[in-house]
Short mmCIF file of C-alpha atoms and ligand atoms in Angstrom, two decimals:
data_model
loop_
_atom_site.label_atom_id
_atom_site.label_comp_id
_atom_site.label_asym_id
_atom_site.label_seq_id
_atom_site.Cartn_x
_atom_site.Cartn_y
_atom_site.Cartn_z
CA MET A 22 -20.81 18.26 -16.54
CA SER A 23 -21.64 21.69 -15.25
CA GLU A 24 -22.28 24.70 -17.41
CA HIS A 25 -19.53 25.64 -19.90
CA ASN A 26 -18.02 22.16 -19.37
CA LEU A 27 -15.88 23.42 -16.49
CA PRO A 28 -15.00 20.91 -13.79
CA ARG A 29 -16.32 23.01 -10.93
CA THR A 30 -16.59 20.25 -8.35
CA ILE A 31 -14.04 17.49 -8.07
CA ALA A 32 -14.86 14.73 -5.60
CA ILE A 33 -12.06 12.60 -4.20
CA ILE A 34 -13.09 9.35 -2.53
CA GLY A 35 -10.52 8.28 0.06
CA GLY A 36 -8.62 10.56 2.42
CA GLY A 37 -5.36 8.62 2.69
CA CYS A 38 -2.08 9.84 1.25
CA SER A 39 -3.31 9.54 -2.37
CA GLY A 40 -6.52 11.50 -1.80
CA VAL A 41 -4.74 14.21 0.21
CA LEU A 42 -1.99 14.66 -2.37
CA VAL A 43 -4.50 15.02 -5.23
CA ALA A 44 -6.46 17.53 -3.14
CA ALA A 45 -3.29 19.49 -2.31
CA GLN A 46 -2.26 19.54 -5.97
CA LEU A 47 -5.72 20.74 -7.05
CA LEU A 48 -5.70 23.51 -4.44
CA ARG A 49 -2.21 24.53 -5.53
CA GLN A 50 -2.76 24.39 -9.28
CA ALA A 51 -6.33 25.75 -9.62
CA GLN A 52 -6.47 29.36 -10.79
CA SER A 53 -10.23 29.62 -11.31
CA PRO A 54 -13.15 28.76 -9.01
CA LEU A 55 -13.20 25.15 -7.93
CA ARG A 56 -14.74 23.06 -5.16
CA VAL A 57 -12.75 20.06 -3.93
CA LEU A 58 -14.68 17.50 -1.87
CA LEU A 59 -12.65 14.90 0.01
CA PHE A 60 -14.58 11.90 1.38
CA GLU A 61 -13.12 9.73 4.13
CA ARG A 62 -15.04 6.99 5.90
CA MET A 63 -12.70 6.15 8.78
CA THR A 64 -9.78 8.17 10.04
CA ASP A 65 -8.68 11.78 9.96
CA VAL A 66 -7.69 12.66 6.42
CA GLY A 67 -4.00 12.25 5.65
CA ARG A 68 -3.48 9.13 7.69
CA GLY A 69 -5.06 6.23 5.86
CA VAL A 70 -3.85 2.78 6.75
CA ALA A 71 -0.12 3.49 6.74
CA TYR A 72 0.10 6.75 8.72
CA GLY A 73 -2.84 6.26 11.08
CA THR A 74 -0.68 4.28 13.54
CA GLU A 75 0.04 5.79 16.94
CA ASN A 76 2.85 3.36 17.63
CA HIS A 77 6.20 5.13 17.47
CA GLU A 78 7.92 1.84 16.59
CA HIS A 79 6.14 1.83 13.23
CA ARG A 80 8.68 3.41 10.92
CA LEU A 81 8.63 4.72 7.39
CA ASN A 82 10.46 2.41 5.02
CA VAL A 83 11.72 5.27 2.85
CA PRO A 84 14.35 7.76 4.19
CA ALA A 85 12.94 11.14 5.27
CA ALA A 86 14.80 12.97 2.47
CA ARG A 87 12.73 11.11 -0.16
CA MET A 88 9.26 11.38 1.37
CA GLY A 89 8.33 14.97 0.43
CA ALA A 90 4.82 15.61 -0.89
CA TRP A 91 5.92 17.62 -3.94
CA PRO A 92 7.71 15.88 -6.84
CA GLU A 93 9.87 18.95 -7.44
CA ASP A 94 10.86 19.23 -3.75
CA ILE A 95 11.26 15.75 -2.32
CA GLY A 96 13.24 17.07 0.67
CA HIS A 97 10.20 19.05 1.90
CA PHE A 98 9.19 16.41 4.48
CA GLN A 99 12.66 16.14 5.98
CA ARG A 100 12.89 19.94 6.39
CA TRP A 101 9.38 20.05 7.88
CA ALA A 102 10.22 17.31 10.40
CA ALA A 103 13.67 18.81 11.18
CA ALA A 104 11.97 22.13 12.04
CA ARG A 105 10.01 20.24 14.74
CA ALA A 106 12.94 18.18 16.07
CA GLY A 107 13.07 18.18 19.86
CA THR A 108 9.39 19.08 20.32
CA PRO A 109 7.21 16.53 22.20
CA GLY A 110 7.01 13.21 20.32
CA TYR A 111 9.54 14.21 17.66
CA PRO A 112 13.14 12.91 17.61
CA ALA A 113 15.89 15.20 18.91
CA ALA A 114 17.29 15.59 15.38
CA VAL A 115 16.12 14.61 11.89
CA GLU A 116 18.74 13.60 9.35
CA PRO A 117 18.02 13.02 5.64
CA GLY A 118 18.66 9.27 5.91
CA ASP A 119 16.42 8.75 8.99
CA PHE A 120 13.47 6.36 8.88
CA LEU A 121 11.02 8.36 10.96
CA PRO A 122 7.94 7.08 12.81
CA ARG A 123 5.02 6.85 10.37
CA TRP A 124 2.60 8.96 12.45
CA ILE A 125 4.88 11.96 11.80
CA PHE A 126 4.25 11.58 8.09
CA GLY A 127 0.48 11.60 8.77
CA GLU A 128 0.92 14.91 10.64
CA TYR A 129 2.95 16.25 7.74
CA LEU A 130 0.29 15.36 5.15
CA ARG A 131 -2.37 17.07 7.23
CA ALA A 132 -0.20 20.17 7.70
CA THR A 133 0.64 20.27 3.99
CA LEU A 134 -3.04 20.08 3.04
CA ALA A 135 -3.89 22.85 5.53
CA GLU A 136 -1.12 25.05 4.12
CA THR A 137 -2.18 24.63 0.47
CA ARG A 138 -5.77 25.23 1.48
CA ALA A 139 -4.85 28.53 3.13
CA ALA A 140 -2.80 29.60 0.10
CA ALA A 141 -5.36 28.56 -2.58
CA ALA A 142 -6.48 31.09 -5.20
CA PRO A 143 -9.72 33.05 -4.56
CA GLY A 144 -12.80 30.89 -5.15
CA VAL A 145 -10.89 27.64 -4.74
CA GLY A 146 -12.51 25.83 -1.81
CA PHE A 147 -12.07 22.56 0.03
CA GLU A 148 -14.50 20.47 2.09
CA GLU A 149 -13.74 17.38 4.08
CA ILE A 150 -16.73 15.04 4.27
CA LYS A 151 -16.86 12.25 6.85
CA GLY A 152 -18.67 9.31 5.36
CA GLU A 153 -18.47 6.33 3.08
CA VAL A 154 -19.34 6.78 -0.57
CA THR A 155 -21.30 3.68 -1.53
CA ASP A 156 -22.44 4.44 -5.06
CA ILE A 157 -22.02 6.83 -7.98
CA GLU A 158 -24.85 7.42 -10.41
CA MET A 159 -25.16 9.31 -13.65
CA GLU A 160 -28.48 11.15 -13.63
CA THR A 161 -29.37 13.02 -16.77
CA GLY A 162 -25.74 13.66 -17.52
CA ALA A 163 -24.82 14.70 -13.97
CA VAL A 164 -22.64 12.66 -11.65
CA ARG A 165 -24.03 12.05 -8.17
CA LEU A 166 -22.21 10.43 -5.26
CA ARG A 167 -24.25 8.64 -2.63
CA CYS A 168 -23.08 8.04 0.92
CA GLY A 169 -24.07 5.12 3.13
CA ASP A 170 -26.05 7.51 5.38
CA GLY A 171 -28.20 8.72 2.49
CA ARG A 172 -26.47 12.02 1.71
CA ALA A 173 -25.89 12.80 -1.97
CA PHE A 174 -23.36 15.13 -3.62
CA ALA A 175 -23.07 16.33 -7.20
CA ALA A 176 -19.66 16.41 -8.84
CA ASP A 177 -18.15 16.98 -12.26
CA ARG A 178 -15.21 14.66 -11.87
CA VAL A 179 -14.49 11.87 -9.42
CA VAL A 180 -11.19 10.41 -8.23
CA LEU A 181 -11.10 6.95 -6.66
CA ALA A 182 -8.27 7.17 -4.10
CA LEU A 183 -9.30 3.96 -2.37
CA GLY A 184 -5.89 2.54 -1.43
CA ASN A 185 -5.26 -1.07 -0.64
CA LEU A 186 -7.90 -3.62 0.25
CA PRO A 187 -7.48 -5.91 3.29
CA GLY A 188 -5.79 -9.28 2.68
CA GLU A 189 -7.27 -12.64 1.67
CA TYR A 190 -8.35 -15.10 4.35
CA PRO A 191 -5.35 -17.31 5.20
CA ILE A 192 -7.36 -20.45 4.37
CA ARG A 193 -9.68 -19.60 1.50
CA ARG A 194 -12.89 -21.18 2.69
CA PRO A 195 -15.42 -20.06 5.29
CA LEU A 196 -14.25 -21.10 8.77
CA PRO A 197 -15.98 -20.47 12.12
CA ILE A 198 -12.70 -19.10 13.51
CA TYR A 199 -13.02 -16.05 11.24
CA HIS A 200 -15.89 -14.89 13.48
CA SER A 201 -13.89 -15.43 16.67
CA GLN A 202 -12.14 -12.78 18.78
CA ARG A 203 -9.07 -14.98 18.43
CA TYR A 204 -8.71 -14.19 14.73
CA VAL A 205 -7.76 -10.73 13.41
CA HIS A 206 -8.46 -10.19 9.73
CA VAL A 207 -7.39 -6.54 9.43
CA PRO A 208 -4.23 -6.01 11.50
CA TRP A 209 -4.32 -2.20 11.21
CA ARG A 210 -7.66 -1.89 13.01
CA GLN A 211 -7.60 -0.17 16.39
CA GLY A 212 -7.51 -2.78 19.18
CA ALA A 213 -6.51 -5.63 16.85
CA LEU A 214 -3.97 -6.90 19.38
CA ALA A 215 -6.17 -6.47 22.46
CA GLY A 216 -6.69 -9.43 24.79
CA ILE A 217 -3.42 -11.25 24.10
CA PRO A 218 -2.01 -12.41 27.48
CA PRO A 219 1.66 -11.27 27.69
CA GLU A 220 3.07 -14.81 28.10
CA SER A 221 1.00 -16.47 25.37
CA ASP A 222 2.10 -17.26 21.83
CA VAL A 223 0.80 -15.65 18.65
CA LEU A 224 0.62 -16.76 15.00
CA ILE A 225 1.13 -14.18 12.27
CA VAL A 226 0.22 -15.28 8.75
CA GLY A 227 2.54 -13.39 6.38
CA ALA A 228 6.14 -12.21 6.71
CA GLY A 229 6.19 -8.84 4.98
CA LEU A 230 6.32 -5.31 6.33
CA THR A 231 2.89 -5.54 7.98
CA ALA A 232 3.94 -8.71 9.84
CA VAL A 233 7.06 -6.90 11.04
CA ASP A 234 4.92 -3.99 12.24
CA ILE A 235 2.80 -6.38 14.26
CA VAL A 236 5.85 -8.03 15.83
CA LEU A 237 7.12 -4.60 16.91
CA GLU A 238 3.73 -3.58 18.21
CA LEU A 239 3.48 -6.75 20.30
CA GLN A 240 6.92 -6.09 21.78
CA SER A 241 6.17 -2.50 22.64
CA SER A 242 2.94 -3.55 24.34
CA GLY A 243 4.90 -5.89 26.68
CA HIS A 244 4.27 -9.22 24.94
CA ARG A 245 6.77 -11.84 26.15
CA GLY A 246 5.55 -15.00 24.41
CA VAL A 247 6.71 -16.54 21.15
CA VAL A 248 5.62 -15.20 17.76
CA HIS A 249 5.32 -17.71 14.90
CA ALA A 250 5.30 -16.09 11.44
CA LEU A 251 4.22 -18.30 8.55
CA SER A 252 4.47 -17.38 4.88
CA ARG A 253 4.59 -19.35 1.64
CA ARG A 254 8.32 -18.97 1.16
CA GLY A 255 9.42 -17.80 4.60
CA LEU A 256 11.15 -14.81 3.01
CA LEU A 257 11.75 -11.77 5.19
CA PRO A 258 12.09 -8.29 3.70
CA GLN A 259 15.69 -7.26 3.04
CA VAL A 260 17.31 -4.43 4.97
CA HIS A 261 18.10 -0.91 3.77
CA ARG A 262 21.78 0.03 3.59
CA PRO A 263 22.96 3.55 2.91
CA ALA A 264 24.49 3.67 -0.57
CA PRO A 265 25.22 6.35 -3.16
CA ALA A 266 22.67 6.58 -5.97
CA TYR A 267 23.48 4.29 -8.91
CA ARG A 268 23.65 5.71 -12.43
CA PRO A 269 20.40 5.22 -14.36
CA PHE A 270 20.52 2.27 -16.73
CA LEU A 271 17.89 0.75 -19.04
CA GLU A 272 17.03 4.38 -19.86
CA ALA A 273 18.28 4.55 -23.41
CA GLU A 274 17.70 0.87 -24.15
CA THR A 275 14.58 -0.67 -25.64
CA PRO A 276 12.82 -2.22 -22.62
CA PRO A 277 13.06 -6.05 -22.62
CA ALA A 278 9.84 -7.74 -23.76
CA THR A 279 10.15 -10.74 -21.42
CA ILE A 280 10.62 -11.18 -17.70
CA ARG A 281 13.57 -13.49 -18.36
CA GLY A 282 15.23 -10.81 -20.54
CA LEU A 283 14.55 -8.08 -18.01
CA PHE A 284 16.00 -9.95 -15.06
CA ARG A 285 18.99 -11.13 -17.08
CA ARG A 286 19.69 -7.44 -17.75
CA ILE A 287 19.23 -6.45 -14.09
CA ARG A 288 21.46 -9.29 -12.85
CA ALA A 289 24.18 -8.25 -15.33
CA GLU A 290 24.02 -4.70 -13.96
CA VAL A 291 24.22 -5.98 -10.37
CA ARG A 292 27.42 -7.82 -11.32
CA VAL A 293 28.84 -4.60 -12.79
CA ALA A 294 27.92 -2.77 -9.57
CA GLN A 295 29.41 -5.49 -7.38
CA ALA A 296 32.66 -5.43 -9.36
CA ALA A 297 32.82 -1.71 -8.51
CA GLY A 298 32.33 -2.54 -4.81
CA LEU A 299 28.63 -1.58 -4.78
CA ASP A 300 25.57 -3.44 -3.62
CA TRP A 301 22.40 -4.64 -5.47
CA ARG A 302 20.23 -2.12 -3.61
CA PRO A 303 21.10 1.08 -5.52
CA VAL A 304 20.86 -0.90 -8.79
CA LEU A 305 17.24 -1.85 -8.03
CA ASP A 306 16.48 1.67 -6.82
CA ALA A 307 17.88 3.08 -10.09
CA ILE A 308 15.11 1.42 -12.14
CA ARG A 309 12.29 2.52 -9.87
CA SER A 310 11.23 5.58 -11.83
CA ARG A 311 11.49 3.50 -15.00
CA THR A 312 9.31 0.65 -13.71
CA PRO A 313 6.02 1.76 -15.36
CA ALA A 314 7.76 1.86 -18.77
CA LEU A 315 9.38 -1.54 -18.17
CA TRP A 316 6.02 -2.97 -17.05
CA ALA A 317 4.26 -1.46 -20.07
CA ALA A 318 6.73 -3.23 -22.39
CA LEU A 319 5.64 -6.63 -21.04
CA SER A 320 2.60 -8.48 -22.39
CA TRP A 321 -0.09 -9.56 -19.91
CA GLU A 322 1.30 -13.13 -20.19
CA GLU A 323 4.75 -11.89 -19.18
CA ARG A 324 3.27 -9.85 -16.34
CA ALA A 325 1.45 -13.00 -15.16
CA ARG A 326 4.79 -14.86 -15.31
CA PHE A 327 6.30 -12.16 -13.10
CA MET A 328 3.46 -12.56 -10.61
CA ARG A 329 3.94 -16.35 -10.47
CA HIS A 330 7.69 -16.62 -10.27
CA VAL A 331 9.32 -13.34 -9.33
CA ARG A 332 6.91 -11.34 -7.20
CA PRO A 333 7.75 -12.74 -3.71
CA PHE A 334 11.46 -12.15 -4.29
CA TRP A 335 10.87 -8.74 -5.84
CA GLU A 336 8.66 -7.55 -2.96
CA GLY A 337 11.26 -8.56 -0.36
CA HIS A 338 14.05 -6.74 -2.18
CA ARG A 339 12.05 -3.65 -3.15
CA HIS A 340 10.19 -3.00 0.13
CA ARG A 341 13.00 -3.08 2.65
CA LEU A 342 13.26 -2.75 6.43
CA ALA A 343 14.77 0.21 8.21
CA PRO A 344 18.07 -0.97 9.80
CA GLU A 345 16.83 -0.25 13.37
CA VAL A 346 13.79 -2.43 12.72
CA ALA A 347 15.88 -5.26 11.25
CA ALA A 348 18.12 -5.19 14.34
CA LYS A 349 15.08 -5.66 16.60
CA ILE A 350 13.82 -8.56 14.49
CA ASP A 351 17.25 -10.23 14.60
CA ALA A 352 17.41 -9.86 18.38
CA LEU A 353 14.00 -11.48 18.83
CA ARG A 354 14.96 -14.40 16.60
CA ALA A 355 18.25 -14.87 18.47
CA ALA A 356 16.33 -14.91 21.77
CA GLY A 357 14.00 -17.68 20.48
CA ARG A 358 10.99 -15.33 20.63
CA LEU A 359 10.31 -15.15 16.89
CA TYR A 360 10.25 -17.95 14.30
CA PHE A 361 9.72 -17.72 10.56
CA TYR A 362 8.34 -20.73 8.70
CA ALA A 363 7.91 -21.42 4.98
CA GLY A 364 4.71 -23.32 4.37
CA ARG A 365 0.98 -23.24 4.02
CA LEU A 366 -1.66 -22.97 6.71
CA GLU A 367 -3.91 -26.03 6.53
CA LYS A 368 -6.10 -25.95 9.64
CA LEU A 369 -7.22 -23.52 12.33
CA THR A 370 -9.20 -24.96 15.25
CA GLU A 371 -10.55 -22.86 18.07
CA LEU A 372 -10.00 -24.44 21.50
CA PRO A 373 -11.35 -23.25 24.86
CA GLU A 374 -7.95 -21.75 25.70
CA GLY A 375 -6.80 -20.54 22.27
CA VAL A 376 -6.30 -21.67 18.68
CA GLU A 377 -4.50 -24.68 17.29
CA ALA A 378 -2.85 -23.96 13.93
CA ARG A 379 -1.50 -26.72 11.75
CA PHE A 380 0.72 -25.94 8.79
CA ARG A 381 2.44 -27.87 6.06
CA LEU A 382 6.05 -26.84 5.71
CA ARG A 383 8.16 -26.68 2.55
CA TYR A 384 10.87 -28.74 4.26
CA ARG A 385 11.14 -31.55 6.83
CA PRO A 386 9.51 -32.09 9.27
CA ARG A 387 6.51 -31.71 6.96
CA TRP A 388 3.99 -30.67 9.58
CA GLN A 389 4.04 -28.21 12.44
CA THR A 390 1.33 -27.52 15.00
CA VAL A 391 1.33 -24.52 17.31
CA LYS A 392 -1.09 -23.41 20.03
CA VAL A 393 -1.55 -19.66 20.16
CA ALA A 394 -3.77 -17.07 21.80
CA LYS A 395 -4.46 -15.21 18.55
CA VAL A 396 -4.00 -15.54 14.80
CA ILE A 397 -3.25 -12.30 12.95
CA ASN A 398 -3.71 -12.13 9.22
CA CYS A 399 -0.89 -10.13 7.59
CA THR A 400 -1.10 -11.68 4.13
CA GLY A 401 -0.82 -8.33 2.37
CA PRO A 402 -3.42 -6.43 0.45
CA ARG A 403 -5.88 -8.30 -1.68
CA SER A 404 -6.06 -7.04 -5.20
CA ASP A 405 -9.06 -8.64 -6.85
CA TYR A 406 -11.62 -5.86 -6.52
CA SER A 407 -14.39 -8.00 -7.97
CA LYS A 408 -14.28 -10.35 -4.96
CA TYR A 409 -14.18 -7.77 -2.21
CA GLN A 410 -17.26 -6.70 -0.26
CA HIS A 411 -16.71 -2.97 -0.68
CA PRO A 412 -20.14 -1.40 -1.34
CA LEU A 413 -18.79 1.25 -3.70
CA LEU A 414 -16.77 -1.23 -5.75
CA ILE A 415 -19.69 -3.68 -5.92
CA ASN A 416 -21.97 -0.92 -7.22
CA LEU A 417 -19.45 0.44 -9.70
CA LEU A 418 -18.80 -3.07 -11.02
CA ALA A 419 -22.56 -3.70 -11.28
CA ARG A 420 -22.99 -0.45 -13.21
CA GLY A 421 -20.15 -1.45 -15.52
CA LEU A 422 -18.34 1.78 -14.64
CA ILE A 423 -15.20 -0.07 -13.56
CA ASP A 424 -13.59 -3.39 -14.41
CA HIS A 425 -10.54 -5.16 -13.06
CA ASP A 426 -7.38 -5.25 -15.12
CA PRO A 427 -6.52 -8.56 -16.84
CA LEU A 428 -4.43 -9.75 -13.86
CA ALA A 429 -7.08 -8.62 -11.36
CA LEU A 430 -4.46 -6.56 -9.54
CA GLY A 431 -6.60 -3.45 -9.46
CA ILE A 432 -8.94 -1.27 -11.52
CA ASN A 433 -8.53 -1.20 -15.30
CA ALA A 434 -7.44 2.25 -16.38
CA THR A 435 -5.11 4.10 -18.71
CA PRO A 436 -1.57 4.64 -17.38
CA GLU A 437 -2.67 8.23 -16.65
CA GLY A 438 -5.38 6.95 -14.32
CA GLN A 439 -8.51 7.41 -16.42
CA VAL A 440 -10.83 4.54 -15.55
CA LEU A 441 -11.85 2.15 -18.34
CA ALA A 442 -15.45 0.93 -18.17
CA TYR A 443 -16.36 -2.76 -18.32
CA ARG A 444 -15.92 -3.69 -21.99
CA GLY A 445 -15.95 -0.03 -22.80
CA GLY A 446 -13.76 2.97 -23.28
CA PRO A 447 -12.55 5.61 -20.83
CA VAL A 448 -15.13 7.03 -18.43
CA ALA A 449 -14.74 10.75 -19.06
CA TRP A 450 -15.27 11.84 -15.44
CA LEU A 451 -13.75 8.95 -13.46
CA TYR A 452 -10.09 8.64 -12.44
CA THR A 453 -7.95 6.71 -10.01
CA LEU A 454 -4.41 6.62 -8.61
CA GLY A 455 -2.27 4.63 -6.20
CA ALA A 456 -2.89 0.95 -5.44
CA PRO A 457 -5.84 0.47 -7.88
CA LEU A 458 -3.36 1.09 -10.74
CA LYS A 459 -1.13 -1.83 -9.78
CA GLY A 460 -2.03 -3.95 -12.81
CA VAL A 461 -1.45 -1.01 -15.14
CA LEU A 462 1.75 0.47 -13.64
CA TRP A 463 2.91 -2.12 -11.09
CA GLU A 464 5.05 0.36 -9.13
CA CYS A 465 2.45 2.82 -7.88
CA THR A 466 1.69 2.40 -4.18
CA ALA A 467 4.42 4.31 -2.33
CA VAL A 468 4.77 8.04 -1.77
CA PRO A 469 7.44 8.65 -4.46
CA GLU A 470 5.05 7.31 -7.12
CA ILE A 471 1.83 8.66 -5.62
CA ARG A 472 3.10 12.27 -5.45
CA THR A 473 3.98 12.19 -9.17
CA GLN A 474 0.63 10.62 -10.12
CA ALA A 475 -1.21 13.17 -7.95
CA LYS A 476 0.47 16.09 -9.68
CA SER A 477 -0.21 14.95 -13.24
CA LEU A 478 -3.73 13.79 -12.37
CA ALA A 479 -4.58 17.21 -10.89
CA THR A 480 -3.28 18.89 -14.05
CA ARG A 481 -5.51 16.64 -16.19
CA LEU A 482 -8.54 17.21 -13.95
CA LEU A 483 -8.17 20.95 -14.26
CA ALA A 484 -7.41 20.94 -17.99
C1 LIG B 518 1.60 -0.52 6.88
C2 LIG B 518 2.07 0.26 5.70
C3 LIG B 518 3.25 1.00 5.74
C4 LIG B 518 3.68 1.75 4.64
N1 LIG B 518 4.84 2.48 4.72
C5 LIG B 518 5.21 3.25 3.67
C6 LIG B 518 6.39 4.08 3.73
O1 LIG B 518 7.10 4.09 4.73
N2 LIG B 518 6.71 4.84 2.66
C7 LIG B 518 5.95 4.83 1.52
O2 LIG B 518 6.28 5.53 0.57
N3 LIG B 518 4.84 4.05 1.43
C8 LIG B 518 4.47 3.27 2.47
N4 LIG B 518 3.35 2.50 2.38
C9 LIG B 518 2.62 2.48 1.12
C10 LIG B 518 1.30 3.22 1.27
O3 LIG B 518 0.37 2.40 0.60
C11 LIG B 518 1.30 4.61 0.67
O4 LIG B 518 2.37 5.36 1.15
C12 LIG B 518 0.02 5.39 0.98
O5 LIG B 518 -0.21 5.47 2.35
C13 LIG B 518 -1.17 4.86 0.27
O6 LIG B 518 -2.20 5.78 0.49
P1 LIG B 518 -3.62 5.65 -0.19
O7 LIG B 518 -4.32 6.90 0.09
O8 LIG B 518 -3.45 5.25 -1.60
O9 LIG B 518 -4.29 4.41 0.52
P2 LIG B 518 -4.87 4.23 2.01
O10 LIG B 518 -3.90 4.68 3.01
O11 LIG B 518 -5.35 2.83 2.08
O12 LIG B 518 -6.11 5.24 2.06
C14 LIG B 518 -7.31 5.01 1.39
C15 LIG B 518 -8.40 5.68 2.20
O13 LIG B 518 -9.61 5.62 1.47
C16 LIG B 518 -10.67 5.46 2.38
N5 LIG B 518 -11.81 4.91 1.64
C17 LIG B 518 -11.83 3.76 0.91
N6 LIG B 518 -13.05 3.59 0.35
C18 LIG B 518 -13.81 4.66 0.73
C19 LIG B 518 -15.16 5.05 0.46
N7 LIG B 518 -15.96 4.31 -0.30
N8 LIG B 518 -15.61 6.20 1.00
C20 LIG B 518 -14.80 6.98 1.79
N9 LIG B 518 -13.51 6.64 2.07
C21 LIG B 518 -13.02 5.50 1.55
C22 LIG B 518 -10.11 4.50 3.43
O14 LIG B 518 -10.82 4.59 4.65
C23 LIG B 518 -8.66 4.99 3.54
O15 LIG B 518 -8.46 5.92 4.58
C24 LIG B 518 2.92 1.73 3.46
C25 LIG B 518 1.73 0.97 3.42
C26 LIG B 518 1.31 0.25 4.51
C27 LIG B 518 0.03 -0.54 4.43
#
């Protein structure tokens, strides 16, 4: 801590949406001198994994009217984008219900940060630091961040805005193919789809929103072969449909203590909605802001039960496709260019001309073999931080400064984001938000949740 116990320097590690929104909130809320340091190892700040794409086919999966950076003005993004409608790269018009290209949201986050920076109170400064933070030490009561290139920075408080980790390997044992150009482990990396001949086939492991992104990216790059998409249950994300907001329910009730009880209650409400001519979508959306409270009411055993039995269905219903995207996917399936399989990948063999993939299906015929030019891993973010080769996380785990939550979905912390040390209490100067809080809050990785966490976290950091 610095003199007088004032948090004079706040370091944010990670310049994706979470890091940028905390920085913007700090710059907006701070009324006395403050230094905000934002560390990003890869892209321009504001983009992160989701908004770093240059492909215009990659769409937001939340309507523009709900993507604003400020919790008290969620229409801010739509107005910002509408003011640019018709300029190069932007659509001719921007309506509240539009699912805009994701790169536009990256531009918006950068512009919003620049604006708050320019309007910050005297003495409130911001520095963007390119580099990877690999360790944090406590030296005689002072916190010191170390970068991979040897630079060191002192800070009073630190925010881990690390986002999602890349997915698991599709077959969980070391395989020579993982070192081959024919296997892509991180689909968001620049050039991940390079070298795929247009007529050749491709295997995507996973069938969620990332898999859909990859299918669209292949199409827009002129790919004409067949895409095979394999996932455990073969479930595709559902599609968004415009619907009026549903009245909040479960608000005044005691939250159910079991997963069975919770879903019985939700299904009953869906029946009520359907009897009134409504759909299940607004019913699920109506509990979104309540999810952390519902999650908190469940024991860790019940949460584990949710992960085992409900999660795949929940993800597909919660994280939905924009209608334009769903139409493209349907057209590819109808044309015999895209197949979804439910099963498990058993073998990947590299051949001189490609890769042979063998999978065991959940139905007959039991086995399927395909020959493809490339295998792309879209299995969704990995959560178990203790197994991931992230230098900062390895060092923080070794120092006992962080621990994973009991389900190993993220970092153990209080619901407010204060990190809990390994077998210890809260670390006074260390906080997190976004994906690392998944075990604690469950619903915490999309913009509507991140903007609220960023605001309250900034208030706590400045308190
Ligand atoms: C493909 C995709 C599409 C999505 N679409 C939507 C959408 O339409 N709407 C929505 O609301 N949400 C969407 N999401 C959810 C998304 O997770 C959030 O909206 C948001 O982008 C998460 O931002 P983040 O900053 O928490 O994580 P990230 O975007 O992962 O950013 C974390 C950043 O931290 C950096 N970093 C990590 N470790 C270090 C280190 N040690 N030192 C320095 N830098 C480090 C990384 O390089 C990265 O840039 C999408 C997610 C994905 C993956």
